[in-house]
mmCIF file of N, CA and C in Angstrom:
data_model
loop_
_atom_site.group_PDB
_atom_site.id
_atom_site.type_symbol
_atom_site.label_atom_id
_atom_site.label_comp_id
_atom_site.label_asym_id
_atom_site.label_seq_id
_atom_site.Cartn_x
_atom_site.Cartn_y
_atom_site.Cartn_z
ATOM 1 N N MET B 45 94.673 82.372 183.463
ATOM 2 C CA MET B 45 94.916 81.269 182.551
ATOM 3 C C MET B 45 95.779 81.768 181.391
ATOM 4 N N LYS B 46 96.773 80.983 181.008
ATOM 5 C CA LYS B 46 97.679 81.354 179.920
ATOM 6 C C LYS B 46 96.924 81.384 178.595
ATOM 7 N N ARG B 47 97.328 82.353 177.749
ATOM 8 C CA ARG B 47 96.682 82.565 176.452
ATOM 9 C C ARG B 47 97.572 82.016 175.336
ATOM 10 N N ILE B 48 97.014 81.085 174.556
ATOM 11 C CA ILE B 48 97.752 80.448 173.472
ATOM 12 C C ILE B 48 97.108 80.821 172.140
ATOM 13 N N LEU B 49 97.916 81.300 171.209
ATOM 14 C CA LEU B 49 97.445 81.571 169.857
ATOM 15 C C LEU B 49 97.796 80.365 169.000
ATOM 16 N N ILE B 50 96.789 79.773 168.372
ATOM 17 C CA ILE B 50 96.987 78.626 167.486
ATOM 18 C C ILE B 50 96.886 79.126 166.050
ATOM 19 N N ALA B 51 98.002 79.111 165.334
ATOM 20 C CA ALA B 51 98.016 79.503 163.921
ATOM 21 C C ALA B 51 97.901 78.219 163.103
ATOM 22 N N GLU B 52 96.700 77.950 162.615
ATOM 23 C CA GLU B 52 96.409 76.679 161.937
ATOM 24 C C GLU B 52 95.303 76.895 160.920
ATOM 25 N N ASP B 53 95.565 76.558 159.664
ATOM 26 C CA ASP B 53 94.565 76.757 158.615
ATOM 27 C C ASP B 53 93.622 75.574 158.452
ATOM 28 N N ASN B 54 93.993 74.402 158.949
ATOM 29 C CA ASN B 54 93.188 73.195 158.782
ATOM 30 C C ASN B 54 92.228 73.024 159.964
ATOM 31 N N ASP B 55 90.927 72.950 159.673
ATOM 32 C CA ASP B 55 89.924 72.871 160.741
ATOM 33 C C ASP B 55 90.094 71.646 161.630
ATOM 34 N N SER B 56 90.361 70.478 161.051
ATOM 35 C CA SER B 56 90.468 69.272 161.878
ATOM 36 C C SER B 56 91.701 69.332 162.779
ATOM 37 N N ASN B 57 92.809 69.883 162.289
ATOM 38 C CA ASN B 57 93.992 70.033 163.134
ATOM 39 C C ASN B 57 93.737 71.041 164.248
ATOM 40 N N TYR B 58 93.018 72.108 163.930
ATOM 41 C CA TYR B 58 92.667 73.094 164.954
ATOM 42 C C TYR B 58 91.776 72.454 166.029
ATOM 43 N N MET B 59 90.808 71.657 165.604
ATOM 44 C CA MET B 59 89.911 70.999 166.570
ATOM 45 C C MET B 59 90.700 70.065 167.492
ATOM 46 N N LEU B 60 91.671 69.351 166.950
ATOM 47 C CA LEU B 60 92.501 68.482 167.781
ATOM 48 C C LEU B 60 93.253 69.306 168.819
ATOM 49 N N MET B 61 93.814 70.430 168.411
ATOM 50 C CA MET B 61 94.550 71.268 169.356
ATOM 51 C C MET B 61 93.632 71.817 170.447
ATOM 52 N N THR B 62 92.425 72.217 170.078
ATOM 53 C CA THR B 62 91.505 72.738 171.097
ATOM 54 C C THR B 62 91.122 71.642 172.086
ATOM 55 N N TYR B 63 90.989 70.424 171.596
ATOM 56 C CA TYR B 63 90.669 69.297 172.476
ATOM 57 C C TYR B 63 91.810 69.087 173.484
ATOM 58 N N ILE B 64 93.038 69.187 173.024
ATOM 59 C CA ILE B 64 94.202 69.002 173.901
ATOM 60 C C ILE B 64 94.314 70.136 174.920
ATOM 61 N N LEU B 65 94.045 71.360 174.494
ATOM 62 C CA LEU B 65 94.295 72.533 175.334
ATOM 63 C C LEU B 65 93.133 72.957 176.213
ATOM 64 N N LYS B 66 91.916 72.482 175.924
ATOM 65 C CA LYS B 66 90.710 73.078 176.504
ATOM 66 C C LYS B 66 90.662 73.140 178.023
ATOM 67 N N ASN B 67 91.249 72.205 178.723
ATOM 68 C CA ASN B 67 91.205 72.226 180.186
ATOM 69 C C ASN B 67 92.413 72.899 180.827
ATOM 70 N N HIS B 68 93.320 73.409 179.993
ATOM 71 C CA HIS B 68 94.586 73.924 180.514
ATOM 72 C C HIS B 68 94.876 75.372 180.146
ATOM 73 N N TYR B 69 94.371 75.810 178.983
ATOM 74 C CA TYR B 69 94.724 77.124 178.459
ATOM 75 C C TYR B 69 93.527 77.790 177.795
ATOM 76 N N GLU B 70 93.591 79.111 177.707
ATOM 77 C CA GLU B 70 92.652 79.872 176.890
ATOM 78 C C GLU B 70 93.288 79.942 175.504
ATOM 79 N N PHE B 71 92.540 79.666 174.452
ATOM 80 C CA PHE B 71 93.149 79.623 173.118
ATOM 81 C C PHE B 71 92.361 80.442 172.114
ATOM 82 N N PHE B 72 93.096 80.863 171.089
ATOM 83 C CA PHE B 72 92.573 81.723 170.032
ATOM 84 C C PHE B 72 93.136 81.206 168.717
ATOM 85 N N ARG B 73 92.456 81.525 167.615
ATOM 86 C CA ARG B 73 92.878 80.984 166.325
ATOM 87 C C ARG B 73 93.222 82.064 165.312
ATOM 88 N N ALA B 74 94.306 81.815 164.603
ATOM 89 C CA ALA B 74 94.656 82.559 163.405
ATOM 90 C C ALA B 74 94.673 81.544 162.265
ATOM 91 N N HIS B 75 94.167 81.927 161.094
ATOM 92 C CA HIS B 75 94.073 80.997 159.963
ATOM 93 C C HIS B 75 95.317 81.000 159.076
ATOM 94 N N ASN B 76 96.229 81.933 159.312
ATOM 95 C CA ASN B 76 97.484 81.983 158.549
ATOM 96 C C ASN B 76 98.487 82.840 159.321
ATOM 97 N N GLY B 77 99.705 82.863 158.811
ATOM 98 C CA GLY B 77 100.758 83.603 159.497
ATOM 99 C C GLY B 77 100.515 85.095 159.580
ATOM 100 N N GLN B 78 99.968 85.671 158.524
ATOM 101 C CA GLN B 78 99.684 87.110 158.528
ATOM 102 C C GLN B 78 98.664 87.459 159.600
ATOM 103 N N GLU B 79 97.615 86.659 159.699
ATOM 104 C CA GLU B 79 96.593 86.891 160.722
ATOM 105 C C GLU B 79 97.184 86.732 162.120
ATOM 106 N N ALA B 80 98.062 85.756 162.294
ATOM 107 C CA ALA B 80 98.713 85.557 163.594
ATOM 108 C C ALA B 80 99.528 86.791 163.985
ATOM 109 N N LEU B 81 100.273 87.333 163.040
ATOM 110 C CA LEU B 81 101.051 88.548 163.311
ATOM 111 C C LEU B 81 100.149 89.705 163.717
ATOM 112 N N GLU B 82 99.076 89.895 162.984
ATOM 113 C CA GLU B 82 98.146 90.978 163.313
ATOM 114 C C GLU B 82 97.556 90.800 164.703
ATOM 115 N N MET B 83 97.246 89.554 165.069
ATOM 116 C CA MET B 83 96.649 89.289 166.382
ATOM 117 C C MET B 83 97.625 89.564 167.519
ATOM 118 N N ILE B 84 98.893 89.162 167.373
ATOM 119 C CA ILE B 84 99.830 89.386 168.483
ATOM 120 C C ILE B 84 100.207 90.855 168.615
ATOM 121 N N ARG B 85 100.028 91.610 167.570
ATOM 122 C CA ARG B 85 100.277 93.054 167.659
ATOM 123 C C ARG B 85 99.169 93.770 168.423
ATOM 124 N N LYS B 86 97.998 93.147 168.520
ATOM 125 C CA LYS B 86 96.846 93.770 169.181
ATOM 126 C C LYS B 86 96.600 93.258 170.593
ATOM 127 N N GLU B 87 96.910 91.992 170.846
ATOM 128 C CA GLU B 87 96.601 91.358 172.138
ATOM 129 C C GLU B 87 97.819 90.592 172.637
ATOM 130 N N PRO B 88 97.998 90.492 173.947
ATOM 131 C CA PRO B 88 99.116 89.699 174.469
ATOM 132 C C PRO B 88 98.778 88.199 174.489
ATOM 133 N N TYR B 89 99.747 87.401 174.129
ATOM 134 C CA TYR B 89 99.629 85.939 174.199
ATOM 135 C C TYR B 89 100.860 85.414 174.922
ATOM 136 N N ASP B 90 100.694 84.257 175.573
ATOM 137 C CA ASP B 90 101.803 83.651 176.290
ATOM 138 C C ASP B 90 102.632 82.734 175.404
ATOM 139 N N MET B 91 102.026 82.286 174.292
ATOM 140 C CA MET B 91 102.717 81.371 173.378
ATOM 141 C C MET B 91 101.953 81.314 172.066
ATOM 142 N N VAL B 92 102.681 80.949 170.994
ATOM 143 C CA VAL B 92 102.063 80.715 169.695
ATOM 144 C C VAL B 92 102.381 79.289 169.272
ATOM 145 N N LEU B 93 101.349 78.536 168.892
ATOM 146 C CA LEU B 93 101.520 77.227 168.260
ATOM 147 C C LEU B 93 101.386 77.476 166.769
ATOM 148 N N MET B 94 102.459 77.256 166.020
ATOM 149 C CA MET B 94 102.551 77.702 164.637
ATOM 150 C C MET B 94 102.638 76.540 163.653
ATOM 151 N N ASP B 95 101.571 76.380 162.867
ATOM 152 C CA ASP B 95 101.647 75.464 161.730
ATOM 153 C C ASP B 95 102.636 76.074 160.745
ATOM 154 N N LEU B 96 103.435 75.248 160.098
ATOM 155 C CA LEU B 96 104.437 75.801 159.193
ATOM 156 C C LEU B 96 103.918 75.990 157.775
ATOM 157 N N LYS B 97 102.970 75.162 157.356
ATOM 158 C CA LYS B 97 102.444 75.239 155.988
ATOM 159 C C LYS B 97 101.054 75.860 156.013
ATOM 160 N N MET B 98 100.995 77.166 155.709
ATOM 161 C CA MET B 98 99.716 77.882 155.691
ATOM 162 C C MET B 98 99.691 78.816 154.493
ATOM 163 N N PRO B 99 98.494 79.194 154.059
ATOM 164 C CA PRO B 99 98.382 80.147 152.947
ATOM 165 C C PRO B 99 98.718 81.571 153.400
ATOM 166 N N ILE B 100 98.880 82.447 152.465
ATOM 167 C CA ILE B 100 99.132 83.880 152.632
ATOM 168 C C ILE B 100 100.534 84.133 153.197
ATOM 169 N N MET B 101 100.809 83.667 154.418
ATOM 170 C CA MET B 101 102.156 83.742 154.987
ATOM 171 C C MET B 101 102.403 82.451 155.743
ATOM 172 N N ASN B 102 103.478 81.741 155.388
ATOM 173 C CA ASN B 102 103.736 80.466 156.064
ATOM 174 C C ASN B 102 104.270 80.687 157.477
ATOM 175 N N GLY B 103 104.336 79.617 158.231
ATOM 176 C CA GLY B 103 104.720 79.698 159.631
ATOM 177 C C GLY B 103 106.157 80.109 159.865
ATOM 178 N N LEU B 104 107.058 79.742 158.955
ATOM 179 C CA LEU B 104 108.458 80.139 159.126
ATOM 180 C C LEU B 104 108.615 81.647 159.004
ATOM 181 N N GLU B 105 108.015 82.224 157.978
ATOM 182 C CA GLU B 105 108.102 83.679 157.794
ATOM 183 C C GLU B 105 107.413 84.412 158.944
ATOM 184 N N ALA B 106 106.235 83.919 159.346
ATOM 185 C CA ALA B 106 105.512 84.546 160.458
ATOM 186 C C ALA B 106 106.346 84.484 161.738
ATOM 187 N N THR B 107 107.001 83.354 161.981
ATOM 188 C CA THR B 107 107.838 83.215 163.179
ATOM 189 C C THR B 107 109.003 84.196 163.147
ATOM 190 N N ARG B 108 109.667 84.320 162.007
ATOM 191 C CA ARG B 108 110.783 85.266 161.894
ATOM 192 C C ARG B 108 110.322 86.691 162.222
ATOM 193 N N GLN B 109 109.177 87.076 161.673
ATOM 194 C CA GLN B 109 108.678 88.432 161.931
ATOM 195 C C GLN B 109 108.255 88.603 163.388
ATOM 196 N N MET B 110 107.603 87.574 163.966
ATOM 197 C CA MET B 110 107.209 87.652 165.375
ATOM 198 C C MET B 110 108.420 87.813 166.267
ATOM 199 N N LYS B 111 109.456 87.023 166.014
ATOM 200 C CA LYS B 111 110.647 87.058 166.853
ATOM 201 C C LYS B 111 111.373 88.398 166.725
ATOM 202 N N ALA B 112 111.289 89.025 165.553
ATOM 203 C CA ALA B 112 111.904 90.338 165.371
ATOM 204 C C ALA B 112 111.188 91.392 166.221
ATOM 205 N N GLU B 113 109.863 91.275 166.326
ATOM 206 C CA GLU B 113 109.075 92.254 167.082
ATOM 207 C C GLU B 113 108.868 91.870 168.541
ATOM 208 N N PHE B 114 108.742 90.576 168.799
ATOM 209 C CA PHE B 114 108.453 90.066 170.145
ATOM 210 C C PHE B 114 109.437 88.938 170.465
ATOM 211 N N PRO B 115 110.693 89.264 170.717
ATOM 212 C CA PRO B 115 111.711 88.219 170.876
ATOM 213 C C PRO B 115 111.466 87.253 172.032
ATOM 214 N N ASP B 116 110.703 87.659 173.038
ATOM 215 C CA ASP B 116 110.470 86.794 174.193
ATOM 216 C C ASP B 116 109.215 85.941 174.069
ATOM 217 N N LEU B 117 108.454 86.093 172.991
ATOM 218 C CA LEU B 117 107.236 85.310 172.796
ATOM 219 C C LEU B 117 107.604 83.913 172.304
ATOM 220 N N PRO B 118 107.305 82.869 173.089
ATOM 221 C CA PRO B 118 107.640 81.515 172.648
ATOM 222 C C PRO B 118 106.757 81.072 171.472
ATOM 223 N N VAL B 119 107.402 80.453 170.488
ATOM 224 C CA VAL B 119 106.705 79.901 169.331
ATOM 225 C C VAL B 119 107.075 78.430 169.221
ATOM 226 N N VAL B 120 106.060 77.571 169.107
ATOM 227 C CA VAL B 120 106.262 76.138 168.926
ATOM 228 C C VAL B 120 105.761 75.762 167.545
ATOM 229 N N ALA B 121 106.633 75.181 166.734
ATOM 230 C CA ALA B 121 106.266 74.741 165.388
ATOM 231 C C ALA B 121 105.471 73.443 165.478
ATOM 232 N N ILE B 122 104.402 73.380 164.689
ATOM 233 C CA ILE B 122 103.608 72.152 164.585
ATOM 234 C C ILE B 122 103.426 71.874 163.103
ATOM 235 N N THR B 123 103.899 70.713 162.654
ATOM 236 C CA THR B 123 103.819 70.434 161.225
ATOM 237 C C THR B 123 103.747 68.946 160.943
ATOM 238 N N ALA B 124 103.186 68.623 159.809
ATOM 239 C CA ALA B 124 103.153 67.237 159.345
ATOM 240 C C ALA B 124 104.509 66.852 158.761
ATOM 241 N N ASN B 125 105.305 67.833 158.398
ATOM 242 C CA ASN B 125 106.640 67.571 157.863
ATOM 243 C C ASN B 125 107.598 67.338 159.016
ATOM 244 N N ALA B 126 107.977 66.081 159.216
ATOM 245 C CA ALA B 126 108.786 65.745 160.386
ATOM 246 C C ALA B 126 110.238 65.439 160.024
ATOM 247 N N PHE B 127 110.716 66.014 158.942
ATOM 248 C CA PHE B 127 112.095 65.787 158.548
ATOM 249 C C PHE B 127 113.040 66.641 159.389
ATOM 250 N N ASP B 128 114.284 66.194 159.514
ATOM 251 C CA ASP B 128 115.273 66.962 160.278
ATOM 252 C C ASP B 128 115.450 68.359 159.696
ATOM 253 N N SER B 129 115.363 68.476 158.364
ATOM 254 C CA SER B 129 115.531 69.791 157.735
ATOM 255 C C SER B 129 114.404 70.741 158.137
ATOM 256 N N ASP B 130 113.177 70.202 158.297
ATOM 257 C CA ASP B 130 112.052 71.033 158.742
ATOM 258 C C ASP B 130 112.272 71.502 160.171
ATOM 259 N N ARG B 131 112.743 70.601 161.009
ATOM 260 C CA ARG B 131 113.032 70.947 162.402
ATOM 261 C C ARG B 131 114.121 72.026 162.447
ATOM 262 N N GLN B 132 115.161 71.862 161.654
ATOM 263 C CA GLN B 132 116.257 72.833 161.628
ATOM 264 C C GLN B 132 115.766 74.191 161.143
ATOM 265 N N GLN B 133 114.949 74.228 160.092
ATOM 266 C CA GLN B 133 114.413 75.490 159.589
ATOM 267 C C GLN B 133 113.552 76.180 160.646
ATOM 268 N N ALA B 134 112.743 75.397 161.365
ATOM 269 C CA ALA B 134 111.886 75.967 162.409
ATOM 270 C C ALA B 134 112.726 76.583 163.521
ATOM 271 N N MET B 135 113.772 75.888 163.935
ATOM 272 C CA MET B 135 114.626 76.399 164.999
ATOM 273 C C MET B 135 115.379 77.644 164.534
ATOM 274 N N GLU B 136 115.838 77.638 163.286
ATOM 275 C CA GLU B 136 116.540 78.808 162.749
ATOM 276 C C GLU B 136 115.611 80.018 162.653
ATOM 277 N N ALA B 137 114.326 79.780 162.418
ATOM 278 C CA ALA B 137 113.347 80.873 162.349
ATOM 279 C C ALA B 137 113.058 81.444 163.733
ATOM 280 N N GLY B 138 113.359 80.669 164.794
ATOM 281 C CA GLY B 138 113.162 81.164 166.152
ATOM 282 C C GLY B 138 112.244 80.335 167.022
ATOM 283 N N CYS B 139 111.791 79.185 166.532
ATOM 284 C CA CYS B 139 110.898 78.338 167.339
ATOM 285 C C CYS B 139 111.655 77.734 168.518
ATOM 286 N N GLU B 140 110.960 77.633 169.644
ATOM 287 C CA GLU B 140 111.553 77.021 170.840
ATOM 288 C C GLU B 140 111.447 75.511 170.825
ATOM 289 N N ALA B 141 110.455 74.981 170.097
ATOM 290 C CA ALA B 141 110.236 73.538 170.061
ATOM 291 C C ALA B 141 109.543 73.178 168.754
ATOM 292 N N PHE B 142 109.465 71.876 168.493
ATOM 293 C CA PHE B 142 108.937 71.361 167.241
ATOM 294 C C PHE B 142 108.092 70.135 167.556
ATOM 295 N N LEU B 143 106.828 70.156 167.164
ATOM 296 C CA LEU B 143 105.935 69.016 167.353
ATOM 297 C C LEU B 143 105.479 68.518 165.991
ATOM 298 N N SER B 144 105.461 67.196 165.831
ATOM 299 C CA SER B 144 105.021 66.597 164.575
ATOM 300 C C SER B 144 103.560 66.193 164.664
ATOM 301 N N LYS B 145 102.822 66.425 163.559
ATOM 302 C CA LYS B 145 101.429 65.982 163.473
ATOM 303 C C LYS B 145 101.415 64.507 163.073
ATOM 304 N N PRO B 146 100.458 63.735 163.558
ATOM 305 C CA PRO B 146 99.456 64.152 164.539
ATOM 306 C C PRO B 146 100.084 64.317 165.917
ATOM 307 N N VAL B 147 99.690 65.392 166.593
ATOM 308 C CA VAL B 147 100.255 65.746 167.890
ATOM 309 C C VAL B 147 99.620 64.894 168.983
ATOM 310 N N SER B 148 100.449 64.351 169.853
ATOM 311 C CA SER B 148 99.900 63.616 171.005
ATOM 312 C C SER B 148 99.657 64.610 172.135
ATOM 313 N N ALA B 149 98.576 64.410 172.852
ATOM 314 C CA ALA B 149 98.197 65.318 173.939
ATOM 315 C C ALA B 149 99.295 65.381 175.000
ATOM 316 N N MET B 150 99.820 64.226 175.377
ATOM 317 C CA MET B 150 100.814 64.174 176.438
ATOM 318 C C MET B 150 102.090 64.919 176.025
ATOM 319 N N GLN B 151 102.543 64.688 174.804
ATOM 320 C CA GLN B 151 103.751 65.360 174.321
ATOM 321 C C GLN B 151 103.527 66.869 174.214
ATOM 322 N N CYS B 152 102.392 67.263 173.657
ATOM 323 C CA CYS B 152 102.084 68.673 173.477
ATOM 324 C C CYS B 152 102.041 69.406 174.817
ATOM 325 N N LEU B 153 101.286 68.875 175.760
ATOM 326 C CA LEU B 153 101.167 69.529 177.060
ATOM 327 C C LEU B 153 102.497 69.566 177.789
ATOM 328 N N GLY B 154 103.303 68.514 177.624
ATOM 329 C CA GLY B 154 104.624 68.491 178.251
ATOM 330 C C GLY B 154 105.517 69.603 177.719
ATOM 331 N N VAL B 155 105.509 69.793 176.400
ATOM 332 C CA VAL B 155 106.312 70.841 175.781
ATOM 333 C C VAL B 155 105.828 72.212 176.240
ATOM 334 N N LEU B 156 104.513 72.439 176.202
ATOM 335 C CA LEU B 156 103.961 73.730 176.585
ATOM 336 C C LEU B 156 104.271 74.051 178.041
ATOM 337 N N LYS B 157 104.042 73.110 178.923
ATOM 338 C CA LYS B 157 104.296 73.344 180.341
ATOM 339 C C LYS B 157 105.781 73.625 180.599
ATOM 340 N N GLY B 158 106.656 72.922 179.881
ATOM 341 C CA GLY B 158 108.086 73.152 180.040
ATOM 342 C C GLY B 158 108.493 74.548 179.615
ATOM 343 N N ILE B 159 107.992 74.990 178.471
ATOM 344 C CA ILE B 159 108.359 76.314 177.961
ATOM 345 C C ILE B 159 107.748 77.420 178.813
ATOM 346 N N LEU B 160 106.511 77.202 179.253
ATOM 347 C CA LEU B 160 105.812 78.233 180.042
ATOM 348 C C LEU B 160 106.194 78.182 181.528
ATOM 349 N N GLY B 161 107.015 77.221 181.903
ATOM 350 C CA GLY B 161 107.477 77.135 183.289
ATOM 351 C C GLY B 161 106.392 76.734 184.264
ATOM 352 N N GLU B 162 105.523 75.846 183.845
ATOM 353 C CA GLU B 162 104.406 75.411 184.717
ATOM 354 C C GLU B 162 104.706 74.072 185.370
#
């Protein structure tokens, strides 16, 4: 089963993601970008779902650092900020895709399956 790291500081948003992923993927949680970086340095993951607005280290900075160390690790931005500028910043940081909150299950799974080649 594919391993997904969910970098999300908000409990209710994390619970929604686990509900969407529970029958399809094994998932793990990081509460901020720094924790996500530490986790991927210790364990292999197939993808990271990255909230962009988090404490300690935001998702854009965490994505830039992840891509520098793990260029083939797919990162999908998930944010409540759905402006074109947010999407552009996420893509420039190295994200493969961008999902707006609240995330729909069908859209989320479609994006994940497409990136993971399932």
